[in-house]
């Protein structure tokens, strides 16, 4: 196989080849590093590439395999992580000027688990500054660019993760999701992005944006890869108070159960309002296919859906301000305009607003538990109502209104699920006439990632959207 073909492998495919000794960790790591060298001048997906450390790790994994030693589910497989996670000895910039020279002294819990599973770490990925935005346009490190059209945004905040996975610069990546920051770039870049249940994956060693809504999850080429990564990442971490002690199922083993018998709800309103016609057509066709495959499709109401955005904002913005208060006081000019604008907006909320929003959140969760997830196993919606807009439009100043309009459009269908804390996935379900990816969002009840993954895998297996490669990559 050529280097480009190796870099196009899924995580699971590469893992099987490595286990069968048909592919070495050195070969697959070199292929990804070559792809990074080839494409980075156009894509700007990475902030830091740790090539030397990756090569050393690949050699160590190869020696282990030669000696017959197994180090874990990801032995010798190259991955990259958003530059919001601590990795000992590596810069953690959070996509900011303020932390440009910050070097982590310890591994985050997820980095520890990746290394324990045998993964080879390629480096740190670009993101919207401090993960506080949905476009991925970064004024300090430049925007990550969409492999399907480098003049288009990737979506954010896990922008580099979306671009790198879609372009074959790594086999998989990690992102964070506070209002949609895994699922949005997954949708816009044509890959799979999974936000697990709140508390499923430890956030220790990850710079927070909002303690109430931050999630960590995988961004991959296939649903199987997301299931595999979640098995590695999930589980109790006593060092993270938000991490919950719940059994971690064998997600990969249950993937092939199909959708027969699953009840899928389609919201009557909100989730299909003000949607690009091409997006609605693709998503409704995907839902129809799930029905033809044996799922029971029904319309549902989305209780209190109009109140959710306000409640989420009244919680998230003050929490973000609490994280950034000192830096905002001392180094305000070092923030990008859009992030500074959002942080300053956080100061307009009173403690009363925050408490009321938290109370409303409890009411919303109870309503969805009793009125939605008692009747259906999953809901199906578009991930985003739009496809990738131009970087110029997405990066417009807050005063212009253009950039804000793009941001509000991107988060509209994802952030309600952050307030709920339920697991949700974006899986490719089509392309626009301009050749831009479209994502189907499936969400399930709390702790039931298995049903979400199973339905997404069944749909993926019945289609070939995930097999398409961006023109930029195919031409490289």
mmCIF file of N, CA and C in Angstrom, residues 197-200 234-236 243-249 251 446-449:
data_model
loop_
_atom_site.group_PDB
_atom_site.id
_atom_site.type_symbol
_atom_site.label_atom_id
_atom_site.label_comp_id
_atom_site.label_asym_id
_atom_site.label_seq_id
_atom_site.Cartn_x
_atom_site.Cartn_y
_atom_site.Cartn_z
ATOM 1 N N UNK A 197 -22.361 10.465 26.899
ATOM 2 C CA UNK A 197 -23.117 10.991 28.027
ATOM 3 C C UNK A 197 -22.205 11.833 28.916
ATOM 4 N N UNK A 198 -22.752 12.922 29.453
ATOM 5 C CA UNK A 198 -21.990 13.745 30.383
ATOM 6 C C UNK A 198 -21.547 12.888 31.572
ATOM 7 N N UNK A 199 -20.250 12.899 31.848
ATOM 8 C CA UNK A 199 -19.703 12.113 32.943
ATOM 9 C C UNK A 199 -19.144 10.766 32.526
ATOM 10 N N UNK A 200 -19.291 10.405 31.262
ATOM 11 C CA UNK A 200 -18.798 9.102 30.787
ATOM 12 C C UNK A 200 -17.278 9.096 30.664
ATOM 13 N N UNK A 234 -13.564 5.651 28.197
ATOM 14 C CA UNK A 234 -14.648 5.712 29.169
ATOM 15 C C UNK A 234 -14.275 5.018 30.475
ATOM 16 N N UNK A 235 -14.966 5.416 31.528
ATOM 17 C CA UNK A 235 -14.772 4.768 32.822
ATOM 18 C C UNK A 235 -14.442 5.763 33.915
ATOM 19 N N UNK A 236 -14.687 5.384 35.115
ATOM 20 C CA UNK A 236 -14.521 6.268 36.272
ATOM 21 C C UNK A 236 -13.088 6.750 36.428
ATOM 22 N N UNK A 243 -17.001 12.813 36.737
ATOM 23 C CA UNK A 243 -16.951 11.508 36.078
ATOM 24 C C UNK A 243 -17.758 10.505 36.905
ATOM 25 N N UNK A 244 -18.649 9.780 36.227
ATOM 26 C CA UNK A 244 -19.612 8.919 36.913
ATOM 27 C C UNK A 244 -19.196 7.459 36.801
ATOM 28 N N UNK A 245 -19.397 6.724 37.871
ATOM 29 C CA UNK A 245 -19.046 5.304 37.904
ATOM 30 C C UNK A 245 -20.187 4.489 37.294
ATOM 31 N N UNK A 246 -20.120 4.323 35.988
ATOM 32 C CA UNK A 246 -21.098 3.536 35.240
ATOM 33 C C UNK A 246 -20.358 2.423 34.500
ATOM 34 N N UNK A 247 -20.953 1.224 34.408
ATOM 35 C CA UNK A 247 -20.302 0.158 33.636
ATOM 36 C C UNK A 247 -20.039 0.599 32.199
ATOM 37 N N UNK A 248 -18.909 0.180 31.642
ATOM 38 C CA UNK A 248 -18.564 0.510 30.254
ATOM 39 C C UNK A 248 -18.823 -0.728 29.406
ATOM 40 N N UNK A 249 -19.850 -0.703 28.559
ATOM 41 C CA UNK A 249 -20.162 -1.871 27.739
ATOM 42 C C UNK A 249 -19.103 -2.119 26.673
ATOM 43 N N UNK A 251 -18.763 -1.810 23.375
ATOM 44 C CA UNK A 251 -19.492 -1.143 22.306
ATOM 45 C C UNK A 251 -19.256 -1.790 20.945
ATOM 46 N N UNK A 446 -29.614 8.675 28.311
ATOM 47 C CA UNK A 446 -28.396 8.741 29.109
ATOM 48 C C UNK A 446 -27.778 7.352 29.269
ATOM 49 N N UNK A 447 -26.464 7.251 29.073
ATOM 50 C CA UNK A 447 -25.641 6.053 29.244
ATOM 51 C C UNK A 447 -25.885 4.984 28.177
ATOM 52 N N UNK A 448 -26.749 5.284 27.190
ATOM 53 C CA UNK A 448 -27.031 4.277 26.159
ATOM 54 C C UNK A 448 -26.307 4.616 24.855
ATOM 55 N N UNK A 449 -25.004 4.843 24.973
ATOM 56 C CA UNK A 449 -24.203 5.047 23.755
ATOM 57 C C UNK A 449 -24.305 3.841 22.821
#
